[in-house]
CSV table of C-alpha atoms in Angstrom, one decimal:
chain,number,residue,atom,x,y,z
N,10,THR,CA,0.0,0.0,0.0
N,11,PHE,CA,0.9,3.7,-0.3
N,12,TYR,CA,1.6,4.0,3.4
N,13,LYS,CA,3.7,0.9,3.7
N,14,ALA,CA,5.8,1.9,0.7
N,15,ALA,CA,6.3,5.4,2.1
N,16,LYS,CA,7.2,4.0,5.5
N,17,LYS,CA,9.8,1.7,3.9
N,18,ARG,CA,11.4,4.6,2.1
N,19,PHE,CA,11.3,6.7,5.3
N,20,ASP,CA,13.2,4.0,7.2
N,21,GLU,CA,15.7,3.3,4.4
N,22,GLU,CA,16.3,6.6,2.6
N,23,PRO,CA,17.8,9.5,4.6
N,24,GLU,CA,16.9,12.1,1.9
N,25,PHE,CA,13.3,10.9,1.7
N,26,LYS,CA,13.1,11.0,5.5
N,27,LYS,CA,14.3,14.6,5.6
N,28,ARG,CA,11.8,15.6,2.9
N,29,SER,CA,9.0,13.9,4.8
N,30,GLN,CA,9.9,15.7,8.0
N,31,GLU,CA,10.0,19.0,6.1
N,32,GLU,CA,6.6,18.4,4.6
N,33,VAL,CA,5.2,17.8,8.1
N,34,VAL,CA,6.5,21.1,9.3
N,35,ALA,CA,5.1,22.7,6.1
N,36,LEU,CA,1.7,21.1,6.8
N,37,GLN,CA,1.7,22.3,10.4
N,38,SER,CA,2.6,25.8,9.2
N,39,GLY,CA,-0.4,25.9,6.9
N,40,ASP,CA,1.3,25.5,3.6
N,41,GLU,CA,-1.5,25.4,1.0
N,42,TYR,CA,-0.1,22.6,-1.2
N,43,ALA,CA,0.7,20.4,1.8
N,44,ARG,CA,-2.8,20.9,3.3
N,45,LYS,CA,-4.4,20.0,-0.1
N,46,ALA,CA,-2.5,16.8,-0.3
N,47,TRP,CA,-3.2,16.0,3.3
N,48,GLN,CA,-6.9,16.6,2.8
N,49,ILE,CA,-7.0,14.1,-0.1
N,50,CYS,CA,-5.5,11.5,2.2
N,51,CYS,CA,-7.9,12.3,4.9
N,52,ASP,CA,-10.9,12.0,2.6
N,53,ILE,CA,-9.8,8.6,1.4
N,54,SER,CA,-9.3,7.3,4.9
N,55,ARG,CA,-12.5,8.8,6.2
N,56,LYS,CA,-14.5,7.0,3.5
N,57,SER,CA,-13.1,3.7,4.7
N,58,PHE,CA,-13.6,4.4,8.3
N,59,GLU,CA,-17.2,5.4,7.8
N,60,GLU,CA,-18.0,2.1,6.1
N,61,VAL,CA,-16.6,0.2,9.0
N,62,TYR,CA,-18.6,2.4,11.5
N,63,ARG,CA,-21.7,1.7,9.4
N,64,ARG,CA,-21.2,-2.0,9.6
N,65,LEU,CA,-20.6,-1.9,13.4
N,66,GLY,CA,-23.6,0.3,13.9
N,67,ILE,CA,-21.6,3.2,15.3
N,68,LYS,CA,-23.3,6.6,15.0
N,69,GLY,CA,-22.9,10.1,16.2
N,70,LEU,CA,-19.1,10.3,16.3
N,71,LYS,CA,-17.6,13.8,16.2
N,72,GLU,CA,-14.3,13.9,14.4
N,73,GLN,CA,-11.5,15.9,16.0
N,74,GLY,CA,-8.3,14.6,14.6
N,75,GLU,CA,-4.8,15.9,15.3
N,76,SER,CA,-5.1,18.7,12.8
N,77,PHE,CA,-8.0,20.2,14.8
N,78,TYR,CA,-5.5,21.2,17.5
N,79,ASN,CA,-2.7,22.4,15.2
N,80,GLU,CA,-3.3,26.2,15.5
N,81,MET,CA,-3.7,25.8,19.3
N,82,ILE,CA,-0.3,24.1,19.9
N,83,GLY,CA,1.8,27.3,19.6
N,84,PRO,CA,-0.2,29.3,22.2
N,85,VAL,CA,-0.4,26.3,24.5
N,86,VAL,CA,3.4,25.9,24.4
N,87,GLU,CA,3.8,29.6,25.1
N,88,MET,CA,1.5,29.2,28.1
N,89,LEU,CA,3.5,26.3,29.4
N,90,GLU,CA,6.8,28.3,28.9
N,91,LYS,CA,5.4,31.2,31.0
N,92,GLN,CA,4.6,28.7,33.7
N,93,GLY,CA,8.3,27.6,33.7
N,94,LEU,CA,7.4,24.0,32.8
N,95,VAL,CA,9.3,23.9,29.4
N,96,VAL,CA,13.0,23.1,29.3
N,97,GLU,CA,15.2,23.2,26.3
N,98,SER,CA,17.0,19.8,25.7
N,99,ASN,CA,19.2,19.1,22.7
N,100,GLY,CA,17.4,21.8,20.7
N,101,ALA,CA,13.9,20.6,21.6
N,102,LYS,CA,11.4,22.1,24.0
N,103,CYS,CA,10.5,19.5,26.6
N,104,ILE,CA,8.6,19.0,29.8
N,105,PHE,CA,10.1,16.6,32.4
N,106,THR,CA,7.9,14.6,34.8
N,107,ASP,CA,8.6,12.2,37.7
N,108,ILE,CA,6.9,9.4,35.7
N,109,ASP,CA,9.7,8.7,33.4
N,110,GLU,CA,13.2,10.1,32.5
N,111,VAL,CA,12.1,10.6,28.9
N,112,PRO,CA,10.4,14.0,28.7
N,113,MET,CA,7.3,15.1,26.8
N,114,MET,CA,8.7,16.9,23.7
N,115,VAL,CA,6.3,19.8,23.0
N,116,VAL,CA,8.4,21.2,20.2
N,117,LYS,CA,10.9,19.1,18.2
N,118,SER,CA,14.5,20.3,17.4
N,119,ASP,CA,13.5,21.1,13.8
N,120,GLY,CA,10.7,23.4,15.1
N,121,GLY,CA,7.9,20.9,14.2
N,122,TYR,CA,5.3,19.4,16.4
N,123,GLY,CA,4.9,15.7,17.2
N,124,TYR,CA,2.4,13.5,19.1
N,125,ASP,CA,3.4,14.9,22.4
N,126,SER,CA,2.6,18.4,21.2
N,127,THR,CA,-0.8,17.4,20.0
N,128,ASP,CA,-1.7,15.3,23.0
N,129,VAL,CA,-0.7,18.1,25.5
N,130,THR,CA,-2.8,20.6,23.5
N,131,ALA,CA,-5.7,18.2,23.2
N,132,VAL,CA,-5.8,17.5,27.0
N,133,TRP,CA,-5.7,21.3,27.6
N,134,TYR,CA,-8.6,21.8,25.2
N,135,ARG,CA,-10.7,19.0,26.7
N,136,LEU,CA,-10.2,20.1,30.3
N,137,THR,CA,-10.3,23.9,29.9
N,138,GLN,CA,-12.3,24.6,26.9
N,139,LEU,CA,-14.8,21.7,26.8
N,140,HIS,CA,-14.8,21.5,30.6
N,141,ALA,CA,-14.9,17.8,30.5
N,142,ASP,CA,-15.4,16.0,33.8
N,143,GLU,CA,-13.9,12.8,32.5
N,144,VAL,CA,-11.7,11.9,29.5
N,145,VAL,CA,-11.0,8.3,28.5
N,146,TYR,CA,-8.0,7.5,26.3
N,147,ILE,CA,-8.1,4.2,24.5
N,148,THR,CA,-4.9,2.8,23.0
N,149,ASP,CA,-2.8,-0.4,23.2
N,150,LEU,CA,-1.0,-1.0,26.5
N,151,GLY,CA,2.3,0.0,24.9
N,152,GLN,CA,1.5,3.6,25.3
N,153,GLU,CA,0.6,3.5,29.0
N,154,VAL,CA,3.7,5.4,30.2
N,155,HIS,CA,3.1,8.1,27.6
N,156,PHE,CA,-0.4,8.8,28.9
N,157,LYS,CA,0.7,8.7,32.5
N,158,LYS,CA,3.2,11.5,31.6
N,159,LEU,CA,0.5,13.4,29.8
N,160,PHE,CA,-1.8,13.3,32.8
N,161,GLU,CA,1.0,14.4,35.0
N,162,VAL,CA,1.7,17.4,32.7
N,163,ALA,CA,-2.0,18.3,32.9
N,164,LYS,CA,-1.7,18.4,36.7
N,165,MET,CA,1.5,20.4,36.6
N,166,ALA,CA,-0.1,22.9,34.3
N,167,GLY,CA,-3.1,23.3,36.6
N,168,TRP,CA,-5.6,21.9,34.1
N,169,HIS,CA,-6.3,18.6,35.8
N,170,HIS,CA,-7.7,18.6,39.3
N,171,PRO,CA,-8.4,15.0,40.5
N,172,PRO,CA,-10.9,13.9,41.7
N,173,GLN,CA,-12.9,16.8,40.3
N,174,THR,CA,-11.6,15.9,36.9
N,175,LYS,CA,-10.8,12.4,35.7
N,176,LEU,CA,-8.3,11.3,33.0
N,177,ASP,CA,-8.6,7.6,32.5
N,178,TYR,CA,-6.4,5.4,30.4
N,179,LEU,CA,-8.1,2.4,28.9
N,180,GLY,CA,-5.3,0.2,27.5
N,181,PHE,CA,-5.9,-3.0,25.7
N,182,GLY,CA,-3.8,-6.1,24.8
N,183,VAL,CA,-3.0,-7.8,21.5
N,184,VAL,CA,-5.2,-10.1,19.5
N,185,CYS,CA,-3.4,-13.3,18.7
N,186,GLY,CA,-3.7,-16.1,16.3
N,187,GLU,CA,-3.9,-19.8,17.3
N,188,ASP,CA,-0.1,-19.9,17.6
N,189,GLY,CA,-0.2,-17.3,20.3
N,190,LYS,CA,1.5,-14.7,18.2
N,191,LYS,CA,0.1,-11.4,16.9
N,192,PHE,CA,-2.9,-12.1,14.6
N,193,LYS,CA,-1.8,-11.9,11.0
N,194,THR,CA,-2.8,-13.2,7.6
N,195,ARG,CA,-1.0,-16.2,6.0
N,196,SER,CA,1.1,-13.7,4.1
N,197,GLY,CA,2.2,-12.1,7.4
N,198,THR,CA,0.3,-8.9,7.0
N,199,THR,CA,-2.0,-7.3,9.6
N,200,VAL,CA,-5.6,-8.6,9.5
N,201,LYS,CA,-8.1,-6.0,8.4
N,202,LEU,CA,-11.3,-5.6,10.5
N,203,THR,CA,-13.3,-5.5,7.3
N,204,ASP,CA,-12.0,-8.9,6.3
N,205,LEU,CA,-12.8,-10.3,9.8
N,206,LEU,CA,-16.4,-9.0,9.5
N,207,ASP,CA,-16.7,-10.5,6.0
N,208,GLU,CA,-15.6,-13.9,7.2
N,209,ALA,CA,-17.7,-13.7,10.3
N,210,GLU,CA,-20.8,-12.9,8.3
N,211,ASP,CA,-20.0,-15.7,5.8
N,212,ARG,CA,-19.5,-18.3,8.6
N,213,ALA,CA,-22.7,-17.2,10.4
N,214,LYS,CA,-24.7,-17.7,7.2
N,215,LYS,CA,-23.2,-21.1,6.7
N,216,GLU,CA,-24.0,-22.0,10.3
N,217,LEU,CA,-27.6,-20.9,10.0
N,218,GLU,CA,-28.0,-22.9,6.7
N,219,SER,CA,-26.4,-25.9,8.3
N,220,ARG,CA,-28.7,-25.8,11.3
N,221,LEU,CA,-31.7,-25.6,9.1
N,222,ASN,CA,-30.6,-28.4,6.8
N,223,ALA,CA,-29.7,-30.6,9.8
N,224,GLY,CA,-33.0,-29.8,11.5
N,225,GLU,CA,-31.4,-28.7,14.8
N,226,GLY,CA,-33.2,-27.0,17.6
N,227,GLU,CA,-36.3,-25.0,17.1
N,228,ALA,CA,-35.5,-24.8,13.3
N,229,ALA,CA,-36.0,-28.6,13.0
N,230,GLY,CA,-37.8,-29.5,9.8
N,231,ARG,CA,-39.2,-26.1,8.9
N,232,SER,CA,-38.4,-22.9,7.1
N,233,THR,CA,-37.3,-19.7,8.8
N,234,GLY,CA,-40.1,-17.9,7.0
N,235,LEU,CA,-37.5,-15.3,6.0
N,236,THR,CA,-36.9,-14.0,2.5
N,237,GLU,CA,-33.4,-14.4,1.1
N,238,GLU,CA,-32.7,-10.7,1.8
N,239,GLU,CA,-33.9,-11.1,5.4
N,240,PHE,CA,-31.8,-14.3,5.8
N,241,ASP,CA,-28.7,-12.5,4.6
N,242,ASN,CA,-29.4,-9.6,6.9
N,243,ALA,CA,-29.8,-12.0,9.9
N,244,SER,CA,-26.4,-13.5,9.0
N,245,LYS,CA,-24.8,-10.1,8.9
N,246,ILE,CA,-26.3,-9.2,12.3
N,247,ILE,CA,-25.0,-12.4,13.9
N,248,GLY,CA,-21.6,-12.2,12.2
N,249,VAL,CA,-20.9,-8.6,13.3
N,250,ALA,CA,-22.4,-9.1,16.8
N,251,SER,CA,-20.2,-12.1,17.2
N,252,VAL,CA,-17.0,-10.2,16.5
N,253,ARG,CA,-17.9,-7.3,18.7
N,254,TYR,CA,-19.0,-9.5,21.6
N,255,PHE,CA,-16.0,-11.8,21.4
N,256,ASP,CA,-13.7,-8.9,21.6
N,257,LEU,CA,-15.6,-7.1,24.3
N,258,ARG,CA,-15.8,-10.1,26.6
N,259,GLN,CA,-12.0,-10.4,26.9
N,260,ASN,CA,-10.2,-8.8,29.7
N,261,ARG,CA,-8.9,-5.8,27.9
N,262,THR,CA,-5.5,-5.8,29.6
N,263,THR,CA,-4.5,-9.2,28.4
N,264,ASN,CA,-3.8,-10.7,25.0
N,265,TYR,CA,-6.3,-13.1,23.6
N,266,ILE,CA,-6.6,-15.8,20.9
N,267,PHE,CA,-9.0,-15.1,18.1
N,268,ASN,CA,-11.0,-18.2,17.1
N,269,PHE,CA,-14.0,-18.1,14.8
N,270,ASP,CA,-15.3,-21.5,16.0
N,271,LYS,CA,-15.4,-20.3,19.6
N,272,MET,CA,-16.8,-16.9,18.5
N,273,LEU,CA,-19.8,-18.5,16.8
N,274,ASP,CA,-20.4,-21.3,19.2
N,275,PRO,CA,-24.2,-21.3,19.7
N,276,LYS,CA,-23.8,-22.9,23.2
N,277,GLY,CA,-20.9,-20.9,24.5
N,278,ASN,CA,-20.4,-17.4,25.9
N,279,THR,CA,-21.1,-15.8,22.5
N,280,ALA,CA,-23.3,-13.2,20.8
N,281,VAL,CA,-24.9,-16.2,19.0
N,282,PHE,CA,-26.1,-17.7,22.3
N,283,LEU,CA,-27.4,-14.3,23.6
N,284,LEU,CA,-29.2,-13.6,20.3
N,285,TYR,CA,-30.9,-17.0,20.3
N,286,ALA,CA,-32.1,-16.3,23.8
N,287,TYR,CA,-33.3,-12.8,22.8
N,288,ALA,CA,-35.2,-14.3,19.9
N,289,ARG,CA,-36.8,-16.8,22.2
N,290,ILE,CA,-38.0,-14.1,24.5
N,291,CYS,CA,-39.5,-12.1,21.7
N,292,SER,CA,-41.2,-15.3,20.5
N,293,ILE,CA,-42.7,-15.8,24.0
N,294,LEU,CA,-43.9,-12.2,24.2
N,295,ARG,CA,-45.5,-12.4,20.7
N,296,LYS,CA,-47.2,-15.6,21.5
N,297,ALA,CA,-48.8,-14.0,24.6
N,298,SER,CA,-49.7,-10.8,22.6
N,299,PHE,CA,-47.5,-8.9,25.0
N,300,ASP,CA,-46.8,-5.4,23.7
N,301,TYR,CA,-43.1,-4.9,24.4
N,302,HIS,CA,-42.9,-1.8,22.3
N,303,SER,CA,-45.2,0.3,24.5
N,304,GLY,CA,-42.7,1.5,27.1
N,305,LEU,CA,-43.9,-0.6,30.0
N,306,ASP,CA,-43.5,1.1,33.4
N,307,PHE,CA,-42.2,-1.6,35.8
N,308,SER,CA,-42.9,0.6,38.8
N,309,THR,CA,-46.6,0.0,38.4
N,310,GLU,CA,-46.3,-3.7,38.0
N,311,GLU,CA,-45.9,-6.6,40.5
N,312,VAL,CA,-43.8,-9.7,40.0
N,313,THR,CA,-44.7,-12.8,42.1
N,314,ILE,CA,-42.0,-15.3,42.7
N,315,THR,CA,-43.1,-18.9,43.3
N,316,GLU,CA,-40.3,-21.0,41.9
N,317,GLU,CA,-36.5,-21.1,42.6
N,318,LYS,CA,-35.6,-20.5,39.0
N,319,GLU,CA,-37.8,-17.4,39.0
N,320,ARG,CA,-36.1,-16.1,42.0
N,321,ALA,CA,-32.6,-16.7,40.5
N,322,LEU,CA,-33.6,-14.8,37.4
N,323,ALA,CA,-35.1,-11.9,39.3
N,324,LEU,CA,-32.0,-11.5,41.5
N,325,GLU,CA,-29.8,-11.6,38.4
N,326,ILE,CA,-31.8,-8.9,36.8
N,327,LEU,CA,-31.5,-6.7,39.9
N,328,ARG,CA,-27.7,-7.0,39.7
N,329,PHE,CA,-27.6,-4.9,36.5
N,330,ALA,CA,-27.2,-1.5,38.2
N,331,GLU,CA,-24.4,-2.9,40.3
N,332,VAL,CA,-22.6,-4.3,37.3
N,333,MET,CA,-22.9,-1.1,35.3
N,334,GLN,CA,-21.5,0.9,38.2
N,335,ALA,CA,-18.5,-1.5,38.4
N,336,VAL,CA,-17.9,-1.2,34.6
N,337,LEU,CA,-18.0,2.6,34.8
N,338,SER,CA,-15.7,2.6,37.7
N,339,ASP,CA,-12.8,0.5,36.4
N,340,LEU,CA,-13.6,0.5,32.6
N,341,GLN,CA,-13.4,-3.3,32.5
N,342,CYS,CA,-16.2,-3.9,29.9
N,343,HIS,CA,-15.9,-7.6,30.0
N,344,ARG,CA,-17.7,-7.5,33.3
N,345,LEU,CA,-20.9,-6.6,31.3
N,346,CYS,CA,-20.4,-9.5,29.0
N,347,GLU,CA,-20.0,-11.9,32.0
N,348,TYR,CA,-23.2,-10.5,33.4
N,349,MET,CA,-25.1,-11.0,30.2
N,350,TRP,CA,-23.8,-14.5,30.0
N,351,ASP,CA,-25.0,-15.2,33.5
N,352,LEU,CA,-28.3,-13.6,32.9
N,353,THR,CA,-28.9,-15.6,29.7
N,354,ASN,CA,-28.1,-18.8,31.5
N,355,LYS,CA,-30.5,-17.9,34.3
N,356,PHE,CA,-33.2,-17.1,31.8
N,357,THR,CA,-32.6,-20.4,30.0
N,358,SER,CA,-33.0,-22.4,33.3
N,359,PHE,CA,-36.2,-20.3,34.1
N,360,TYR,CA,-37.6,-20.9,30.6
N,361,THR,CA,-36.9,-24.6,30.8
N,362,GLU,CA,-38.6,-25.2,34.2
N,363,CYS,CA,-41.2,-22.5,34.4
N,364,LYS,CA,-44.2,-22.4,32.0
N,365,VAL,CA,-44.9,-18.8,30.9
N,366,VAL,CA,-47.8,-18.6,28.4
N,367,GLY,CA,-50.9,-20.1,29.8
N,368,SER,CA,-49.7,-20.4,33.4
N,369,GLU,CA,-51.4,-18.9,36.5
N,370,GLN,CA,-48.3,-16.6,36.8
N,371,GLU,CA,-48.3,-15.6,33.1
N,372,ARG,CA,-48.3,-11.8,33.6
N,373,SER,CA,-45.6,-12.0,36.3
N,374,ARG,CA,-43.4,-14.3,34.2
N,375,LEU,CA,-43.9,-12.2,31.1
N,376,LEU,CA,-42.6,-9.3,33.1
N,377,LEU,CA,-39.5,-11.3,33.9
N,378,CYS,CA,-39.1,-12.1,30.3
N,379,GLU,CA,-39.4,-8.5,29.3
N,380,ALA,CA,-37.0,-7.3,32.0
N,381,THR,CA,-34.5,-9.8,30.7
N,382,ARG,CA,-35.0,-8.7,27.1
N,383,ARG,CA,-34.4,-5.1,27.9
């Protein structure tokens, strides 16, 4: 690709490296030609990003890339200099912290700005201009020290006042292949997310077709009643959900092995298992003519517990607020997946042993079903 070819030349050709660095300075200085070329690259990248976001169901993102802060960097550096925090070191302007002996370089020796410059300016903007109460930084764990230094600089500058303001670092591990090494294609290149989603959707479709042909579960011996378009859409939903859930349920601070079979296991801790349970709940509610689109107010309803499995499900539902608070506290999102897995298993046991539609406790049990669905 263009980027890889340029990176190779940057590493191997001193003259190309020098020209590249000069172009960065020109871009940051507002050079018209440099900005036009940069904008073309951004537009191409943005088009690809937006397609991935669409497939993942991500909406409402506000883009503020590094360039957004470019004109703010100079004034912020001047502000830090007046505070006496900036020290010249080998021709560069740096801020030293107690976190690490390597400083934050706010201006490089060639007069240009780097990642440190942008990150320092960005944290200033977020805390003093947006007045953010909490900012969460998400990168791989290899950048943990960098962000610790950044947060320290924010405190030294008087922008960050914990616990009134929170700067959280959400680091994540590496996705590995079956060999335990960093996940790559057979040719040794990095696996693209779009390719993973494509394969997940394809495997999900084949799995659905296989279950229908083999007559497994509730699909035994009958059609889904779906059109070909609806069937394809269901496959896409299951495929994408499986990738998202499999990634989210891992402890983010550890590496994990990516495995399609485990990811699509209909009986394991997967999105497939959760979606099957969700579909079953919707089926029960429809069978009972229960309007679950009406915005039911649970505070006006009463749930009667008569069986142990009902009690277990009800108690699990009540744990939701506690689990969400824990997730918000330590940003360990896999806790939410563990909860949904436990909740789904509790529901499955309840559904197996407690009759819902047509029982004396129908209304109460439908409420439990609806609370689980939500």
